[in-house]
CSV table of C-alpha atoms in Angstrom, one decimal:
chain,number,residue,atom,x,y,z
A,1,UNK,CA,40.0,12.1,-3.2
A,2,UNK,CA,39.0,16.0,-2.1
A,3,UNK,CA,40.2,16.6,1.2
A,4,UNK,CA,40.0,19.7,3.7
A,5,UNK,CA,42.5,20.4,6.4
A,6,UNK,CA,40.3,21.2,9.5
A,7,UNK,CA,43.0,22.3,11.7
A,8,UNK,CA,45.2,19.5,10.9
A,9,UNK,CA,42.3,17.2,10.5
A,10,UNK,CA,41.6,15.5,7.2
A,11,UNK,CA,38.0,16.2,6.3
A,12,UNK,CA,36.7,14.1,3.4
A,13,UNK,CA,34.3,15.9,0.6
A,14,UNK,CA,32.6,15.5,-2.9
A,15,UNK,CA,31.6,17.9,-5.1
A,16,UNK,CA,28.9,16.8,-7.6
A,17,UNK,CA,27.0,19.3,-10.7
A,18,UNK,CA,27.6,22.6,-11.0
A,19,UNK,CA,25.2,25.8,-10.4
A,20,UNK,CA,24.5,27.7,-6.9
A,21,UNK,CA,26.2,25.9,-4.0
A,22,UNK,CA,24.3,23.3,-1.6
A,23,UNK,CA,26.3,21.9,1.0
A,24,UNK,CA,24.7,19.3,3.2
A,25,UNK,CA,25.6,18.5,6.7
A,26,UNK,CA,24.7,14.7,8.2
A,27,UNK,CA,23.3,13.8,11.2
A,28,UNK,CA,24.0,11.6,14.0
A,29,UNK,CA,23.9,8.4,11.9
A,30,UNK,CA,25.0,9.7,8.2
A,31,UNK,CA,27.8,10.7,6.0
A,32,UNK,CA,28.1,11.8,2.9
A,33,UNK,CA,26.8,8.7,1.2
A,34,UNK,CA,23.4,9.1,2.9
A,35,UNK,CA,22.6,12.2,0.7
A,36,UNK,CA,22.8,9.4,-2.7
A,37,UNK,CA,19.3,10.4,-3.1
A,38,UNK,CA,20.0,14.3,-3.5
A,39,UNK,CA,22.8,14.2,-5.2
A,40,UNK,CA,21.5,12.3,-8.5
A,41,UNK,CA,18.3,15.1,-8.1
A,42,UNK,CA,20.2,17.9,-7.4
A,43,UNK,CA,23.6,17.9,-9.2
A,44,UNK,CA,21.8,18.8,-12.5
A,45,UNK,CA,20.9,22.5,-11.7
A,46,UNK,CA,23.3,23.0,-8.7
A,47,UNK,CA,26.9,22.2,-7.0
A,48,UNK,CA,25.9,19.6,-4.6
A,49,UNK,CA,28.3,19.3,-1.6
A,50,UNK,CA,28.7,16.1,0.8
A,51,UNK,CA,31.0,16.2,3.5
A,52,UNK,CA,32.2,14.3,6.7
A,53,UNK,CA,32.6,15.3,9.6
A,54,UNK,CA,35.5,13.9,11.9
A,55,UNK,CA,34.4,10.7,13.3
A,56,UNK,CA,32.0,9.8,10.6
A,57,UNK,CA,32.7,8.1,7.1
A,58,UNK,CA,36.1,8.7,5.5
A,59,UNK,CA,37.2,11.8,7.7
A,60,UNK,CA,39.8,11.6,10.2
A,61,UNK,CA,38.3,8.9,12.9
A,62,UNK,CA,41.6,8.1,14.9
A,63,UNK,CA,41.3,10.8,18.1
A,64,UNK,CA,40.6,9.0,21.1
A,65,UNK,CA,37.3,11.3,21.7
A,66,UNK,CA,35.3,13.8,20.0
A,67,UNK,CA,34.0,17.4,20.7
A,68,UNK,CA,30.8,18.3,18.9
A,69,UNK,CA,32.3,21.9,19.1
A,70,UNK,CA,34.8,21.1,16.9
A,71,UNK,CA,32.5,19.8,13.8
A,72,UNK,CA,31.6,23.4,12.6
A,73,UNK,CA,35.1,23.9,11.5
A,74,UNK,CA,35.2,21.0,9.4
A,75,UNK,CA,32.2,22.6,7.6
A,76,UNK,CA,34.2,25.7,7.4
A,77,UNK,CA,36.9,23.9,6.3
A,78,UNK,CA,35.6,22.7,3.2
A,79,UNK,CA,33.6,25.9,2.2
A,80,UNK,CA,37.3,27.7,2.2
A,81,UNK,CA,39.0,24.4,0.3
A,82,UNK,CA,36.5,25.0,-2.4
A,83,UNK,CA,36.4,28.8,-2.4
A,84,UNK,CA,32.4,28.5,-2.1
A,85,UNK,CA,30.3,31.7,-1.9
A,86,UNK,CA,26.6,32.2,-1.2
A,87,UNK,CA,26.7,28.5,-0.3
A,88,UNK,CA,23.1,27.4,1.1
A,89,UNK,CA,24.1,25.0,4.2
A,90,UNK,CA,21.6,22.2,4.8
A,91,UNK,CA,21.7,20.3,8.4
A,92,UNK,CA,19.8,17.2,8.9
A,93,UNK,CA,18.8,17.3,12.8
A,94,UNK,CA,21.9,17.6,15.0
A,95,UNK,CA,24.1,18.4,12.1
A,96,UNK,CA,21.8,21.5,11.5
A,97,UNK,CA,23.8,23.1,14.6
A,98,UNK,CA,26.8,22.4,12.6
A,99,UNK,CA,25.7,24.2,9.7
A,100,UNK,CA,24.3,27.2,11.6
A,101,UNK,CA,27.4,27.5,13.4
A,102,UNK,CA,29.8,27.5,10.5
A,103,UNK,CA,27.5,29.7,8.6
A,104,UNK,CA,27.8,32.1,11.4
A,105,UNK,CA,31.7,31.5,11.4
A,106,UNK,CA,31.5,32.1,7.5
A,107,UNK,CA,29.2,34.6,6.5
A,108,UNK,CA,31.4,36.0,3.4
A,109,UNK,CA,30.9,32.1,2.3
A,110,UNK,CA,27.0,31.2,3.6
A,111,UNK,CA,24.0,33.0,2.2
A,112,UNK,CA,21.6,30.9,3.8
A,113,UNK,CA,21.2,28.0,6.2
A,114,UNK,CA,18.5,25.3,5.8
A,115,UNK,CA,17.8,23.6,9.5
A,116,UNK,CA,16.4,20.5,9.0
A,117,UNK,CA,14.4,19.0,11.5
A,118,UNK,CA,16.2,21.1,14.1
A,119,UNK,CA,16.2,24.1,15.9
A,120,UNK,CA,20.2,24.6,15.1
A,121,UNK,CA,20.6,25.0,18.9
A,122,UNK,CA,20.0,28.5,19.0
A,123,UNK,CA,19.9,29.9,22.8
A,124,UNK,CA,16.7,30.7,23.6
A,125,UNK,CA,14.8,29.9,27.1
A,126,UNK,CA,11.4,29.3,25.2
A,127,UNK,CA,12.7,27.2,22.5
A,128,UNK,CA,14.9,25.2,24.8
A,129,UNK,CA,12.0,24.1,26.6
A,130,UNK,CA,9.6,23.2,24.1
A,131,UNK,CA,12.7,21.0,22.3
A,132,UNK,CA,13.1,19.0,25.4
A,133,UNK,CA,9.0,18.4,25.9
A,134,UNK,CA,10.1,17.1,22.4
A,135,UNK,CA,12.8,14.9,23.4
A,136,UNK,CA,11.1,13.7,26.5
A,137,UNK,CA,8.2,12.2,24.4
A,138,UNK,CA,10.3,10.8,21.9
A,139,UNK,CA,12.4,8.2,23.9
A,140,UNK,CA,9.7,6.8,24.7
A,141,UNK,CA,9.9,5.1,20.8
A,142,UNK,CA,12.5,2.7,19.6
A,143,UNK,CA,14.8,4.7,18.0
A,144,UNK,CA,13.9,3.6,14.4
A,145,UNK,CA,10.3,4.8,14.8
A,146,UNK,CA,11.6,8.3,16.1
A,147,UNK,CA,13.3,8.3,12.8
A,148,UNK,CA,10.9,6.4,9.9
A,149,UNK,CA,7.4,5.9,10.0
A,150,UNK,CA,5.7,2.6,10.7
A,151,UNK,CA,4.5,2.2,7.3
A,152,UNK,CA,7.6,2.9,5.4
A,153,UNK,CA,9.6,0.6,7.3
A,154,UNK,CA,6.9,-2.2,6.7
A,155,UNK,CA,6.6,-1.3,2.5
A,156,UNK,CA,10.5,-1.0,2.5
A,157,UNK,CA,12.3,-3.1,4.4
A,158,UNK,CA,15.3,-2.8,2.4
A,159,UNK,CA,15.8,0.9,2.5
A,160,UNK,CA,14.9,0.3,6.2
A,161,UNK,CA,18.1,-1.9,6.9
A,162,UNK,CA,20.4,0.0,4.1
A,163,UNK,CA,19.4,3.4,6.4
A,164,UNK,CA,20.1,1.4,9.6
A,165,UNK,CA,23.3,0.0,8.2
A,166,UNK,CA,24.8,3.4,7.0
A,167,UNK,CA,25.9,4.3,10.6
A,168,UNK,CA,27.7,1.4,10.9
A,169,UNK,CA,30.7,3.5,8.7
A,170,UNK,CA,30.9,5.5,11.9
A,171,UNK,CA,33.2,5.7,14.3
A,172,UNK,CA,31.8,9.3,16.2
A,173,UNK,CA,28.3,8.6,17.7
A,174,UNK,CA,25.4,10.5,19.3
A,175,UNK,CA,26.8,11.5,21.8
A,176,UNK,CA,29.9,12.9,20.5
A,177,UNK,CA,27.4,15.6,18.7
A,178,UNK,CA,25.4,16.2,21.7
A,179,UNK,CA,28.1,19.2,23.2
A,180,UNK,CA,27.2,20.8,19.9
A,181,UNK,CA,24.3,22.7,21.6
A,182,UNK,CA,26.5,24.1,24.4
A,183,UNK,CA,26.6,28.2,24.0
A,184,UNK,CA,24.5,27.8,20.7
A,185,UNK,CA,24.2,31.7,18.9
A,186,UNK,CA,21.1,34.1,20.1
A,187,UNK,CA,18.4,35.3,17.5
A,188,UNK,CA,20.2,38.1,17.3
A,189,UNK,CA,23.3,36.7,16.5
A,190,UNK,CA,21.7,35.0,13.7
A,191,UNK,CA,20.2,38.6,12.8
A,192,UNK,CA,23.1,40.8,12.8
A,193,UNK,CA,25.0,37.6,10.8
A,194,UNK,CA,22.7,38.7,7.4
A,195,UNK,CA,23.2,34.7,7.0
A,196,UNK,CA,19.3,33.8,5.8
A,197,UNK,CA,17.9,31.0,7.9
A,198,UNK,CA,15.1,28.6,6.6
A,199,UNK,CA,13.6,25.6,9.0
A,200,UNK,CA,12.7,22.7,7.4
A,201,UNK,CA,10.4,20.0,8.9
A,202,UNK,CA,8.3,17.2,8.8
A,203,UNK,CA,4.4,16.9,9.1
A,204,UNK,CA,5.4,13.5,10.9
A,205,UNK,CA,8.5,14.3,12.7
A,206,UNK,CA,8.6,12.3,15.9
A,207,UNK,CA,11.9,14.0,17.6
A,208,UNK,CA,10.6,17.7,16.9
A,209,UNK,CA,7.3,18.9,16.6
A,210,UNK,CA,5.8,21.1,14.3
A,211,UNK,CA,4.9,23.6,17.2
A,212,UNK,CA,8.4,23.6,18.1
A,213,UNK,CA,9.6,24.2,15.2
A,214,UNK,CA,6.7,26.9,14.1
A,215,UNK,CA,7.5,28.8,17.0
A,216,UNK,CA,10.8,29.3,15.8
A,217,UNK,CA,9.9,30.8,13.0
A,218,UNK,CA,8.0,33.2,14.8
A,219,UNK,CA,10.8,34.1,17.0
A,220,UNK,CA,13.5,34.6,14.1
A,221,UNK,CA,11.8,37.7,12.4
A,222,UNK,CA,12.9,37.4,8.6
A,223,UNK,CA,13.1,33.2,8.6
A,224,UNK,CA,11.7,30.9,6.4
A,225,UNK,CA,9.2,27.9,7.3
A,226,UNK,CA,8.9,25.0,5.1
A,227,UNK,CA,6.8,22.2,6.9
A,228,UNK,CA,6.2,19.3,4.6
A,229,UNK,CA,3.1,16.9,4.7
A,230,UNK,CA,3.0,13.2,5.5
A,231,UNK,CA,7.4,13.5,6.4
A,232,UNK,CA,9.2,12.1,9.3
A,233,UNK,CA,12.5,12.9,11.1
A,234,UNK,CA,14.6,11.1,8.5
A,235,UNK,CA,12.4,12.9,5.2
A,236,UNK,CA,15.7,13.1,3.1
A,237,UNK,CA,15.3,9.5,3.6
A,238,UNK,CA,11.9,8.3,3.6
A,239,UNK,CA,10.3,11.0,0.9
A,240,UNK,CA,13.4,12.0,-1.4
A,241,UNK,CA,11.1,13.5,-3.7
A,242,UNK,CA,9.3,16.4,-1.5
A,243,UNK,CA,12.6,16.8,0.9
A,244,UNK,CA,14.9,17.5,-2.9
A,245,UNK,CA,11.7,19.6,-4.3
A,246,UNK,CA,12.0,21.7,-1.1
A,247,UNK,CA,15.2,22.2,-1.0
A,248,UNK,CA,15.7,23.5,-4.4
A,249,UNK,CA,13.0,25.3,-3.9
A,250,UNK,CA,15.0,27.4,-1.2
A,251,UNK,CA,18.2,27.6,-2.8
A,252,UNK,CA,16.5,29.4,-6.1
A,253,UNK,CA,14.5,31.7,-3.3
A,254,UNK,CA,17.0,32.6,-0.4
A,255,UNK,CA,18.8,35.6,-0.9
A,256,UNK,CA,20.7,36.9,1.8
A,257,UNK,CA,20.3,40.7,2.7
A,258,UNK,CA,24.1,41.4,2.3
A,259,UNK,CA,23.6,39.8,-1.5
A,260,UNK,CA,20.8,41.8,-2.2
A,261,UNK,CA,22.2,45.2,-0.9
């Protein structure tokens, strides 16, 4: 069983295929099983790489409290356990912050970060603003609607109550991600890192909008913008197909400057 000493935390791993490195980082209510429908897609043309963090799935769970702060080093962790290089991090919402953190902490290791229906809590007045607009109108749904459409959940109900049940494994909750954003990097942290940085949303995203995410884009001169039709917050989920297709798409793309040079 792989695991990763995150400053004497056990940090459990798997690494699947072989090829250029993808490493994906769950969200509030995932771990590393909740990526079964990328791995079997993926792991034929690349290393796919599944961790959890402390709190969540296998990892460590016994600390009476957790620090979202902490979570990019167990990213880290792993990426230096495996030896990884030009490794193409991929966050999925609030775990996006993770991934752009530790790709920032690592740059020798990260050539590119994916965020995934996030904005990776980079510090910026504008951006902040917009995201909570975002949040404010998406409380107002049950929480299962922010994350799946209507439809799906009525055409699958199984894969509706399998996603529900995979947080379950969880001992961390939303919350104990939430200090993640505090002191999140500038734009021109993320610049002068050379780390690549690619946002990834959904057409149907109830959490973050389009415009949000958009203006992001615009903001981080050199990103990438993949917006996918007909996805919501949860597309890894909900549409395996387009989420895998655009994220291979990116890792055979993304090169960082440093690489290039």
């Amino acid at each position: 069983m792989p695991i990763a000493d995150s400053d004497g935390i056990s940090i459990y791993y798997e690494r699947h295929g072989s090829g250029p490195a993808i490493l994906f980082v769950h969200g509030s209510g995932g771990h590393h099983a909740a990526w079964w429908q990328q791995v079997a897609a993926l792991r034929e043309e690349f290393t796919v790489v599944t961790v959890d963090l402390r709190g969540f799935g296998k990892s460590d769970s016994s600390m009476p409290q957790f620090d979202g702060q902490d979570f990019p080093g167990d990213v880290v962790a792993v990426l230096d356990q495996e030896g990884l290089t030009d490794a193409m991090l991929v966050g999925q919402s609030i775990g996006s912050v993770a991934a752009l953190r530790a790709g920032l902490l690592r740059p020798e290791r990260v050539g590119s970060v994916v965020l995934g229906h996030s904005l990776g809590g980079i510090s910026h007045p504008e951006l902040k603003e917009l995201a909570a607009a975002d949040r404010a109108e998406a409380v107002k749904l049950p929480v299962i609607d922010r994350l799946l459409t209507k439809g799906f959940q009525q055409e699958r109900a199984d894969l509706t109550f399998l996603f529900q049940q995979m947080g379950t494994f969880n001992v961390a909750k939303m919350q104990d991600l939430r200090n993640l954003d505090t002191n999140g990097p500038s734009l021109d942290d993320i610049r002068a890192s050379g780390v690549k940085v690619a946002f990834l949303a959904g057409e149907k995203d109830a959490v973050l909008s389009v415009k949000t995410v958009t203006r992001a884009h615009e903001l981080l001169a050199g990103s990438h913008l993949e917006i996918v039709p007909d996805a919501p917050h949860s597309m890894y989920w909900e549409t395996p197909e387009k989420y895998n297709a655009a994220v291979a798409h990116l890792r055979r793309t993304l090169t960082a400057p440093k690489e290039a040079a």
